Short mmCIF file of C-alpha atoms in Angstrom, two decimals:
data_model
loop_
_atom_site.label_atom_id
_atom_site.label_comp_id
_atom_site.label_asym_id
_atom_site.label_seq_id
_atom_site.Cartn_x
_atom_site.Cartn_y
_atom_site.Cartn_z
CA UNK A 762 19.63 104.58 72.13
CA UNK A 763 20.88 107.29 74.36
CA UNK A 764 22.00 109.59 71.50
CA UNK A 765 18.21 109.81 70.89
CA UNK A 766 17.49 110.18 74.48
CA UNK A 767 19.42 113.51 74.70
CA UNK A 768 18.62 114.87 71.25
CA UNK A 769 15.95 117.11 72.37
CA UNK A 770 18.25 118.45 75.18
CA UNK A 771 21.00 118.99 72.75
CA UNK A 772 18.88 120.83 70.41
CA UNK A 773 17.56 123.12 73.02
CA UNK A 774 21.23 123.96 73.83
CA UNK A 775 22.06 124.57 70.37
CA UNK A 776 19.29 127.03 69.84
CA UNK A 777 20.94 129.94 71.28
CA UNK A 778 21.67 133.43 70.06
CA UNK A 779 25.42 133.09 71.07
CA UNK A 780 26.51 131.07 68.12
CA UNK A 781 27.41 134.28 66.12
CA UNK A 782 29.49 132.82 63.35
CA UNK A 783 32.05 135.56 62.92
CA UNK A 784 36.02 134.91 63.04
CA UNK A 785 37.60 133.98 66.22
CA UNK A 786 40.47 136.01 67.24
CA UNK A 787 43.29 135.52 70.06
CA UNK A 788 44.00 137.95 72.83
CA UNK A 789 42.28 139.92 75.57
CA UNK A 790 41.38 139.19 79.35
CA UNK A 791 37.85 137.55 80.02
CA UNK A 792 36.36 138.74 83.21
CA UNK A 793 33.85 136.36 84.53
CA UNK A 794 31.72 137.45 87.65
CA UNK A 795 31.19 134.47 89.75
CA UNK A 796 28.89 133.97 92.78
CA UNK A 797 31.72 133.77 95.24
CA UNK A 798 34.85 131.92 96.06
CA UNK A 799 35.41 128.15 95.41
CA UNK A 800 35.87 126.02 98.49
CA UNK A 801 38.80 124.31 96.89
CA UNK A 802 40.63 123.94 93.73
CA UNK A 803 41.06 120.26 93.97
CA UNK A 804 38.52 118.76 91.62
CA UNK A 805 38.79 115.33 93.58
CA UNK A 806 37.89 116.88 96.86
CA UNK A 807 34.57 118.39 96.20
CA UNK A 808 31.27 118.26 94.33
CA UNK A 809 30.93 122.09 94.59
CA UNK A 810 29.98 123.13 91.06
CA UNK A 811 31.99 126.45 91.17
CA UNK A 812 35.11 124.28 91.77
CA UNK A 813 34.46 122.42 88.47
CA UNK A 814 33.52 125.52 86.67
CA UNK A 815 36.80 127.19 87.27
CA UNK A 816 39.26 124.20 87.49
CA UNK A 817 37.75 122.42 84.38
CA UNK A 818 39.92 124.86 82.44
CA UNK A 819 43.16 123.78 84.16
CA UNK A 820 42.54 119.95 84.46
CA UNK A 821 41.51 117.32 82.03
CA UNK A 822 39.90 113.88 82.41
CA UNK A 823 40.53 110.64 80.28
CA UNK A 824 36.95 111.10 78.86
CA UNK A 825 34.46 113.77 78.49
CA UNK A 826 30.84 114.06 77.02
CA UNK A 827 29.67 114.88 73.54
CA UNK A 828 26.74 116.96 72.57
CA UNK A 829 24.37 113.90 73.53
CA UNK A 830 26.21 113.51 76.91
CA UNK A 831 27.67 110.33 75.76
CA UNK A 832 31.33 109.45 76.89
CA UNK A 833 34.02 110.32 74.35
CA UNK A 834 37.79 110.29 74.75
CA UNK A 835 39.64 113.35 75.95
CA UNK A 836 43.16 112.43 77.21
CA UNK A 837 42.39 108.94 76.27
CA UNK A 838 43.27 107.86 72.75
CA UNK A 839 40.99 104.85 72.64
CA UNK A 840 39.88 101.86 74.65
CA UNK A 841 39.08 98.20 74.30
CA UNK A 842 36.87 96.11 76.48
CA UNK A 843 37.57 92.40 77.23
CA UNK A 844 37.10 89.56 79.49
CA UNK A 845 33.11 89.94 79.37
CA UNK A 846 33.22 93.64 80.05
CA UNK A 847 35.57 93.34 83.17
CA UNK A 848 38.83 94.78 81.77
CA UNK A 849 39.12 98.13 80.12
CA UNK A 850 42.48 98.81 78.42
CA UNK A 851 43.00 102.47 77.80
CA UNK A 852 45.51 103.96 75.40
CA UNK A 853 46.66 107.32 76.21
CA UNK A 854 47.39 110.26 73.85
CA UNK A 855 51.10 110.85 73.33
CA UNK A 856 52.85 114.10 73.79
CA UNK A 857 50.34 115.81 76.05
CA UNK A 858 52.21 117.94 78.59
CA UNK A 859 51.31 119.11 81.93
CA UNK A 860 51.58 122.93 82.78
CA UNK A 861 55.08 121.95 84.48
CA UNK A 862 56.44 120.97 81.03
CA UNK A 863 56.34 117.17 81.82
CA UNK A 864 54.56 114.64 79.62
CA UNK A 865 51.62 113.03 80.95
CA UNK A 866 51.89 109.21 81.27
CA UNK A 867 50.40 106.30 82.74
CA UNK A 868 52.62 106.97 86.01
CA UNK A 869 50.33 109.96 86.30
CA UNK A 870 47.07 108.43 85.25
CA UNK A 871 47.15 105.36 87.71
CA UNK A 872 47.62 107.43 90.94
CA UNK A 873 45.19 110.11 89.73
CA UNK A 874 42.39 107.60 89.14
CA UNK A 875 43.28 105.76 92.48
CA UNK A 876 43.04 109.13 94.35
CA UNK A 877 39.86 110.01 92.65
CA UNK A 878 38.38 106.67 93.51
CA UNK A 879 39.23 107.12 97.09
CA UNK A 880 38.43 110.66 97.61
CA UNK A 881 35.48 111.78 95.23
CA UNK A 882 31.86 110.97 95.56
CA UNK A 883 31.47 109.69 92.09
CA UNK A 884 34.95 107.75 92.15
CA UNK A 885 33.85 106.09 95.59
CA UNK A 886 30.63 104.84 93.93
CA UNK A 887 32.37 103.39 91.07
CA UNK A 888 35.24 101.85 92.91
CA UNK A 889 33.08 99.26 94.63
CA UNK A 890 33.53 97.45 91.44
CA UNK A 891 37.08 98.32 90.71
CA UNK A 892 39.52 95.44 91.34
CA UNK A 893 42.71 97.20 90.33
CA UNK A 894 44.27 99.80 88.13
CA UNK A 895 47.57 98.96 86.33
CA UNK A 896 50.10 100.68 84.04
CA UNK A 897 51.06 98.20 81.32
CA UNK A 898 53.42 100.62 79.63
CA UNK A 899 53.76 104.54 79.66
CA UNK A 900 50.87 104.93 77.34
CA UNK A 901 48.49 102.13 78.40
CA UNK A 902 46.37 101.94 81.58
CA UNK A 903 44.21 98.78 82.47
CA UNK A 904 41.25 98.95 84.68
CA UNK A 905 40.18 95.54 86.20
CA UNK A 906 36.58 95.32 87.38
CA UNK A 907 34.96 92.92 89.57
CA UNK A 908 31.98 92.92 87.24
CA UNK A 909 30.97 94.62 84.06
CA UNK A 910 29.81 98.25 84.58
CA UNK A 911 27.42 100.45 82.53
CA UNK A 912 28.69 103.59 84.29
CA UNK A 913 32.52 103.35 84.17
CA UNK A 914 33.14 105.57 81.09
CA UNK A 915 30.30 107.96 82.32
CA UNK A 916 32.11 108.24 85.72
CA UNK A 917 35.48 108.80 84.08
CA UNK A 918 33.93 111.50 81.94
CA UNK A 919 31.84 113.35 84.55
CA UNK A 920 33.05 116.99 84.91
CA UNK A 921 31.68 117.56 88.47
CA UNK A 922 34.19 116.15 91.20
CA UNK A 923 35.73 114.69 88.17
CA UNK A 924 38.70 112.17 87.42
CA UNK A 925 41.20 115.04 87.06
CA UNK A 926 44.67 113.63 85.86
CA UNK A 927 47.38 115.44 88.05
CA UNK A 928 51.04 114.96 87.88
CA UNK A 929 52.11 112.18 90.16
CA UNK A 930 54.55 114.51 92.13
CA UNK A 931 51.65 116.82 93.06
CA UNK A 932 49.52 114.05 94.48
CA UNK A 933 52.69 112.81 96.50
CA UNK A 934 53.41 116.26 97.90
CA UNK A 935 49.49 116.45 98.97
CA UNK A 936 49.55 113.08 100.86
CA UNK A 937 46.03 112.57 102.23
CA UNK A 938 45.17 116.22 102.14
CA UNK A 939 44.12 118.43 99.18
CA UNK A 940 46.56 119.42 96.45
CA UNK A 941 48.78 122.62 96.87
CA UNK A 942 49.74 122.98 93.31
CA UNK A 943 47.22 123.35 90.59
CA UNK A 944 48.78 121.72 87.41
CA UNK A 945 46.81 119.98 84.67
CA UNK A 946 46.95 119.51 80.99
CA UNK A 947 44.09 121.88 80.24
CA UNK A 948 43.98 124.90 77.77
CA UNK A 949 44.47 127.44 80.42
CA UNK A 950 47.21 127.27 83.39
CA UNK A 951 46.79 128.46 86.97
CA UNK A 952 48.62 131.74 87.73
CA UNK A 953 47.34 132.97 91.01
CA UNK A 954 44.56 132.92 93.58
CA UNK A 955 44.01 136.15 95.57
CA UNK A 956 41.10 135.59 97.85
CA UNK A 957 38.16 137.84 97.29
CA UNK A 958 39.83 139.59 94.35
CA UNK A 959 40.31 136.82 91.57
CA UNK A 960 41.43 133.56 90.29
CA UNK A 961 43.84 134.16 87.31
CA UNK A 962 44.34 131.60 84.56
CA UNK A 963 46.43 132.16 81.36
CA UNK A 964 46.67 130.60 77.90
CA UNK A 965 48.96 127.39 78.09
CA UNK A 966 50.89 127.72 74.95
CA UNK A 967 52.03 124.06 74.66
CA UNK A 968 48.37 122.81 75.11
CA UNK A 969 47.86 119.65 73.04
CA UNK A 970 44.45 119.99 71.67
CA UNK A 971 42.66 117.10 70.07
CA UNK A 972 42.39 117.08 66.26
CA UNK A 973 38.77 116.60 65.93
CA UNK A 974 36.47 119.71 65.67
CA UNK A 975 34.46 120.68 68.71
CA UNK A 976 31.28 118.76 68.44
CA UNK A 977 28.91 121.27 70.21
CA UNK A 978 29.35 119.33 73.56
CA UNK A 979 32.49 119.17 75.55
CA UNK A 980 34.79 117.23 73.22
CA UNK A 981 36.81 117.54 70.30
CA UNK A 982 39.39 120.57 69.78
CA UNK A 983 39.56 123.02 72.70
CA UNK A 984 41.19 126.43 71.64
CA UNK A 985 42.33 129.17 74.34
CA UNK A 986 41.49 132.31 72.56
CA UNK A 987 42.12 134.73 75.71
CA UNK A 988 45.34 135.51 77.05
CA UNK A 989 43.87 135.15 80.55
CA UNK A 990 40.72 134.51 82.23
CA UNK A 991 39.89 136.17 85.70
CA UNK A 992 37.31 134.54 87.75
CA UNK A 993 36.24 137.27 90.02
CA UNK A 994 34.05 136.47 93.33
CA UNK A 995 31.03 138.90 93.06
CA UNK A 996 28.46 137.41 95.77
CA UNK A 997 26.03 140.32 95.22
CA UNK A 998 23.79 139.50 92.39
CA UNK A 999 22.83 143.05 91.61
CA UNK A 1000 26.59 143.97 91.46
CA UNK A 1001 27.33 141.26 89.02
CA UNK A 1002 24.45 142.43 86.76
CA UNK A 1003 25.45 146.03 86.83
CA UNK A 1004 29.01 145.13 86.12
CA UNK A 1005 28.04 143.20 83.04
CA UNK A 1006 26.04 146.12 81.91
CA UNK A 1007 28.71 148.71 82.29
CA UNK A 1008 31.36 146.33 80.58
CA UNK A 1009 33.34 145.66 83.87
CA UNK A 1010 32.75 142.02 83.20
CA UNK A 1011 32.01 140.06 80.19
CA UNK A 1012 30.17 137.18 81.86
CA UNK A 1013 27.82 137.32 84.95
CA UNK A 1014 26.71 134.02 86.78
CA UNK A 1015 23.31 133.33 88.14
CA UNK A 1016 21.13 136.36 87.57
CA UNK A 1017 17.62 136.37 88.72
CA UNK A 1018 14.91 135.09 86.47
CA UNK A 1019 12.78 138.32 86.72
CA UNK A 1020 15.62 140.29 85.04
CA UNK A 1021 15.22 138.29 81.79
CA UNK A 1022 12.94 140.69 79.84
CA UNK A 1023 14.99 143.72 80.82
CA UNK A 1024 18.33 142.01 79.96
CA UNK A 1025 16.90 140.92 76.70
CA UNK A 1026 16.12 144.73 75.74
CA UNK A 1027 19.60 145.84 76.30
CA UNK A 1028 21.48 145.95 73.07
CA UNK A 1029 25.11 145.22 74.53
CA UNK A 1030 23.80 142.00 76.37
CA UNK A 1031 22.95 138.49 75.69
CA UNK A 1032 20.61 136.62 77.93
CA UNK A 1033 21.92 132.81 78.24
CA UNK A 1034 19.33 130.25 79.55
CA UNK A 1035 20.16 126.51 80.39
CA UNK A 1036 17.26 124.21 80.51
CA UNK A 1037 17.23 122.01 82.40
CA UNK A 1038 20.03 122.85 84.63
CA UNK A 1039 19.46 121.47 88.08
CA UNK A 1040 17.09 120.94 90.91
CA UNK A 1041 16.85 122.87 94.24
CA UNK A 1042 17.23 120.85 97.38
CA UNK A 1043 17.37 120.72 101.36
CA UNK A 1044 19.51 117.97 102.34
CA UNK A 1045 18.75 116.58 105.71
CA UNK A 1046 21.40 115.15 108.14
CA UNK A 1047 20.74 111.36 108.43
CA UNK A 1048 23.79 110.87 110.43
CA UNK A 1049 23.05 112.50 113.45
CA UNK A 1050 20.82 115.17 115.22
CA UNK A 1051 17.10 115.71 114.96
CA UNK A 1052 16.80 114.78 111.30
CA UNK A 1053 18.16 111.40 111.81
CA UNK A 1054 14.79 110.55 113.17
CA UNK A 1055 12.69 109.17 109.99
CA UNK A 1056 9.50 110.46 111.39
CA UNK A 1057 10.83 114.07 111.66
CA UNK A 1058 12.03 113.84 108.15
CA UNK A 1059 8.72 112.82 106.91
CA UNK A 1060 7.28 115.70 108.99
CA UNK A 1061 9.56 118.02 107.22
CA UNK A 1062 8.31 116.72 103.70
CA UNK A 1063 4.78 116.86 104.71
CA UNK A 1064 4.77 120.44 105.89
CA UNK A 1065 5.94 121.81 102.45
CA UNK A 1066 4.04 123.54 99.62
CA UNK A 1067 6.52 123.63 96.71
CA UNK A 1068 4.89 126.36 94.61
CA UNK A 1069 5.54 129.26 96.98
CA UNK A 1070 8.89 127.73 97.59
CA UNK A 1071 10.07 127.62 94.12
CA UNK A 1072 8.22 131.03 93.15
CA UNK A 1073 10.39 132.72 95.99
CA UNK A 1074 13.43 131.11 94.89
CA UNK A 1075 13.29 131.63 91.13
CA UNK A 1076 10.39 134.19 90.59
CA UNK A 1077 9.68 134.00 86.90
CA UNK A 1078 7.59 130.82 86.36
CA UNK A 1079 9.27 130.33 82.73
CA UNK A 1080 12.51 129.39 84.73
CA UNK A 1081 11.17 126.70 87.14
CA UNK A 1082 8.73 123.72 87.13
CA UNK A 1083 7.29 121.76 89.85
CA UNK A 1084 8.67 118.44 89.38
CA UNK A 1085 9.26 115.73 91.85
CA UNK A 1086 11.04 113.03 89.82
CA UNK A 1087 14.68 112.58 90.52
CA UNK A 1088 15.64 112.92 86.63
CA UNK A 1089 14.49 115.38 84.16
CA UNK A 1090 11.42 115.01 81.71
CA UNK A 1091 14.29 115.62 78.92
CA UNK A 1092 16.07 112.41 80.16
CA UNK A 1093 13.53 110.11 78.60
CA UNK A 1094 15.18 107.01 79.75
CA UNK A 1095 15.59 107.81 83.33
CA UNK A 1096 12.56 110.11 83.93
CA UNK A 1097 9.32 108.60 85.54
CA UNK A 1098 6.71 109.80 88.08
CA UNK A 1099 6.25 106.39 89.59
CA UNK A 1100 7.36 106.22 93.12
CA UNK A 1101 6.98 110.15 93.50
CA UNK A 1102 4.49 109.73 96.47
CA UNK A 1103 5.43 112.57 98.78
CA UNK A 1104 5.90 115.72 96.55
CA UNK A 1105 4.34 119.01 97.72
CA UNK A 1106 2.00 117.62 100.30
CA UNK A 1107 1.22 120.96 102.12
CA UNK A 1108 -0.15 119.10 104.89
CA UNK A 1109 0.97 120.78 108.34
CA UNK A 1110 -1.61 118.72 110.13
CA UNK A 1111 0.05 115.50 108.93
CA UNK A 1112 3.42 117.14 109.94
CA UNK A 1113 2.24 117.81 113.51
CA UNK A 1114 1.08 114.30 113.93
CA UNK A 1115 4.51 112.79 112.73
CA UNK A 1116 6.45 115.25 114.94
CA UNK A 1117 4.11 113.94 117.93
CA UNK A 1118 4.97 110.38 116.94
CA UNK A 1119 8.62 111.24 116.65
CA UNK A 1120 8.68 112.67 120.27
CA UNK A 1121 9.87 116.00 119.00
CA UNK A 1122 10.18 118.47 121.70
CA UNK A 1123 11.08 121.84 119.77
CA UNK A 1124 14.62 121.19 119.28
CA UNK A 1125 15.97 123.95 117.08
CA UNK A 1126 16.68 122.46 113.52
CA UNK A 1127 19.89 123.98 112.41
CA UNK A 1128 19.64 124.84 108.51
CA UNK A 1129 22.74 126.16 106.79
CA UNK A 1130 22.11 128.23 103.68
CA UNK A 1131 23.87 130.82 101.56
CA UNK A 1132 22.77 134.12 99.86
CA UNK A 1133 25.55 133.70 97.17
CA UNK A 1134 23.07 131.55 95.53
CA UNK A 1135 20.05 133.61 96.25
CA UNK A 1136 17.73 130.90 95.32
CA UNK A 1137 19.01 128.79 98.05
CA UNK A 1138 18.52 131.21 100.65
CA UNK A 1139 14.82 132.39 99.33
CA UNK A 1140 13.74 128.61 99.13
CA UNK A 1141 14.99 128.01 102.76
CA UNK A 1142 13.31 131.12 104.05
CA UNK A 1143 9.79 130.02 102.83
CA UNK A 1144 10.41 126.25 103.82
CA UNK A 1145 11.40 127.69 107.17
CA UNK A 1146 7.94 129.48 107.60
CA UNK A 1147 5.95 126.28 106.34
CA UNK A 1148 7.97 124.17 108.91
CA UNK A 1149 7.19 126.55 111.83
CA UNK A 1150 3.67 126.69 110.98
CA UNK A 1151 3.91 122.85 111.33
CA UNK A 1152 5.59 123.10 114.70
CA UNK A 1153 9.11 123.10 113.89
CA UNK A 1154 11.58 125.44 115.60
CA UNK A 1155 14.18 126.33 112.79
CA UNK A 1156 17.34 128.18 113.17
CA UNK A 1157 18.33 129.32 109.71
CA UNK A 1158 22.08 130.09 109.57
CA UNK A 1159 23.43 132.19 106.40
CA UNK A 1160 27.04 131.36 105.55
CA UNK A 1161 29.13 132.23 102.42
CA UNK A 1162 29.20 129.22 99.94
CA UNK A 1163 32.65 128.02 100.63
CA UNK A 1164 32.17 127.97 104.31
CA UNK A 1165 28.94 125.98 103.99
CA UNK A 1166 30.70 123.55 101.59
CA UNK A 1167 33.27 123.08 104.28
CA UNK A 1168 30.78 122.81 107.13
CA UNK A 1169 28.48 120.31 105.50
CA UNK A 1170 31.17 117.60 105.74
CA UNK A 1171 31.00 117.82 109.62
CA UNK A 1172 27.63 116.21 110.71
CA UNK A 1173 27.74 117.70 114.15
CA UNK A 1174 27.27 121.11 112.81
CA UNK A 1175 23.85 121.06 111.15
CA UNK A 1176 20.69 119.45 110.49
CA UNK A 1177 19.93 120.46 107.10
CA UNK A 1178 21.74 122.29 104.17
CA UNK A 1179 20.84 123.97 101.08
CA UNK A 1180 22.26 123.02 97.75
CA UNK A 1181 21.26 122.11 94.18
CA UNK A 1182 21.92 118.97 92.10
CA UNK A 1183 23.21 119.67 88.61
CA UNK A 1184 22.23 117.44 85.44
CA UNK A 1185 24.08 114.13 85.56
CA UNK A 1186 24.31 111.94 82.56
CA UNK A 1187 24.21 108.66 84.32
CA UNK A 1188 21.75 107.76 87.14
CA UNK A 1189 23.87 105.28 89.12
CA UNK A 1190 26.49 107.76 89.68
CA UNK A 1191 24.02 110.95 90.40
CA UNK A 1192 25.22 112.73 93.66
CA UNK A 1193 21.70 113.06 94.67
CA UNK A 1194 21.41 109.32 95.49
CA UNK A 1195 24.93 108.61 96.87
CA UNK A 1196 25.48 107.30 100.38
CA UNK A 1197 28.92 108.62 100.65
CA UNK A 1198 28.16 112.24 100.28
CA UNK A 1199 27.16 114.87 102.85
CA UNK A 1200 23.71 114.26 104.44
CA UNK A 1201 24.82 110.54 104.34
CA UNK A 1202 21.52 109.03 103.01
CA UNK A 1203 22.49 105.45 103.39
CA UNK A 1204 19.54 102.97 103.07
CA UNK A 1205 20.20 99.27 102.79
CA UNK A 1206 17.52 98.89 100.03
CA UNK A 1207 18.63 101.87 98.03
CA UNK A 1208 22.17 100.85 98.13
CA UNK A 1209 21.39 97.43 96.66
CA UNK A 1210 19.47 99.06 93.86
CA UNK A 1211 22.24 101.45 93.11
CA UNK A 1212 24.61 98.78 92.88
CA UNK A 1213 22.66 96.86 90.51
CA UNK A 1214 22.20 100.09 88.54
CA UNK A 1215 25.99 100.41 88.19
CA UNK A 1216 26.34 97.30 86.27
CA UNK A 1217 23.05 97.08 84.45
CA UNK A 1218 22.94 98.05 80.79
CA UNK A 1219 19.25 97.20 79.84
CA UNK A 1220 17.38 100.59 79.75
CA UNK A 1221 14.10 99.14 80.81
CA UNK A 1222 15.58 97.36 83.96
CA UNK A 1223 17.59 100.60 84.84
CA UNK A 1224 14.20 102.69 84.80
CA UNK A 1225 12.55 100.03 86.88
CA UNK A 1226 15.47 100.43 89.54
CA UNK A 1227 14.99 104.30 89.34
CA UNK A 1228 11.35 103.94 89.94
CA UNK A 1229 12.19 101.90 93.04
CA UNK A 1230 14.90 104.39 94.37
CA UNK A 1231 12.25 107.16 94.04
CA UNK A 1232 9.83 105.41 96.11
CA UNK A 1233 12.47 104.80 98.75
CA UNK A 1234 13.55 108.44 98.18
CA UNK A 1235 9.94 109.75 99.39
CA UNK A 1236 9.44 107.35 102.07
CA UNK A 1237 12.83 107.58 103.66
CA UNK A 1238 13.24 111.46 102.75
CA UNK A 1239 16.66 111.07 101.49
CA UNK A 1240 16.72 114.72 100.26
CA UNK A 1241 13.95 117.01 99.90
CA UNK A 1242 13.39 118.10 96.22
CA UNK A 1243 11.63 121.51 95.84
CA UNK A 1244 11.74 121.56 91.94
CA UNK A 1245 13.64 121.89 88.79
CA UNK A 1246 15.14 125.25 87.86
CA UNK A 1247 16.86 126.77 84.81
CA UNK A 1248 19.79 128.98 85.14
CA UNK A 1249 20.10 132.48 83.70
CA UNK A 1250 23.34 133.91 82.83
CA UNK A 1251 24.22 137.17 81.08
CA UNK A 1252 27.10 137.81 78.71
CA UNK A 1253 28.27 140.89 76.70
CA UNK A 1254 27.72 140.72 73.02
CA UNK A 1255 31.58 141.01 72.40
CA UNK A 1256 31.96 137.65 73.94
CA UNK A 1257 31.48 135.11 70.99
CA UNK A 1258 31.33 131.52 70.55
CA UNK A 1259 29.94 131.07 74.15
CA UNK A 1260 27.74 128.10 74.63
CA UNK A 1261 25.38 128.04 77.64
CA UNK A 1262 25.74 124.42 78.88
CA UNK A 1263 24.97 122.58 82.02
CA UNK A 1264 28.86 122.64 82.68
CA UNK A 1265 30.19 126.13 82.01
CA UNK A 1266 33.33 126.51 79.98
CA UNK A 1267 35.14 129.27 78.15
CA UNK A 1268 37.39 127.54 75.84
CA UNK A 1269 36.52 128.06 72.21
CA UNK A 1270 35.02 131.55 73.20
CA UNK A 1271 36.86 134.74 72.18
CA UNK A 1272 36.43 138.52 72.50
CA UNK A 1273 35.27 140.45 69.45
CA UNK A 1274 37.07 143.49 70.41
#
């Protein structure tokens, strides 16, 4: 069923000009211009997409997703499900080495999963139904569930904030904090991080690739063709684009959509578009401060007109759409407009009345945003103007992305923050609806529905649960969704084999010269 659901998405991703079928070659240094610095290199610790984009080359997970976004084995060899869906027995691949030369065994996998379940947003959501994880032998791990789950393998395969398998010694040394050594089983190994200069990875010569061919998704054989990859922080979008034009970089992340026609006309460059990619959002702080008041949040939502916000954020209309549903039209099993009751109200009069009911006295609304993702800043700037027209006082604070991600974990420091939610394969573990994530949207009825969704496998019942969550989302103003956006990246034509996908990666890509 789900294979059909995602067929349209997969076909759209496959229909790209980057699939040049020439002969791969080893060698060279790939230079990727990124929007900034990652807040951490510990994949368990953060949902920041840039952390996943870089560290996914270092770490691997037990499962990953195929071209239809279905979970398939990665470090796992296979699994069986018994006890009425409550016991998953996972067989690990043998002779898979970490970058420190030691073989990965269940002694590493069990504490990795336990740490991920305790630390990550997705892991916390899933771990509510996990009773225990145990090592039966060096190559067998058993996960005991309190009840059957329709989301477990999706969670174990999720790239963002993923269940990376670390060496047990690395986690022991980290204690309750972030890991200090960046060692995985991936095709590239960590070499160095020089802040504001680069993160350098190098080919892992003892990498144990899977034997199956790459399937067009994220699974199958991964090959490290580059000698090295340099992830270079380049916060200025114009500098990223100029650098890829001159050949200083091979890849430039997040380029303004209004540059698409020009890039398309340049013979040395390839425009790369991922549709759908994510939605742009403002996250109110439900835990404390002025946005903890539901009437104030409802006033915020009532004041907004999404068309000028999305236009300012993205520019080219071909790269965004006005859409209030929590899941994308391409995700037919999850997408519905039922319950989308408060999107783009553009009603400052209603907003003023709600502020009066809330007893709002002009307290500054502290909104933290960033220019490293310029669409976040541009959206926030227009929304600020609309809020002020309705009577809000807004203190827009611009930070670098790494600092924003650090600060959003501290509820005393902000009232709203900017971010985007990228595509998720399973609705029950979507970051956008989790209570344990910054913003702390915790609603008793919503939590009950999400818990039911975690174990529900009937598509019709899941869709009904999503529709009810959407209705609560708009009534309680869990987050504020501005609209869907499609990301625009630029590569040089000598970068071959690159596939523009929702989850960026550079394995199986090579340089033609």
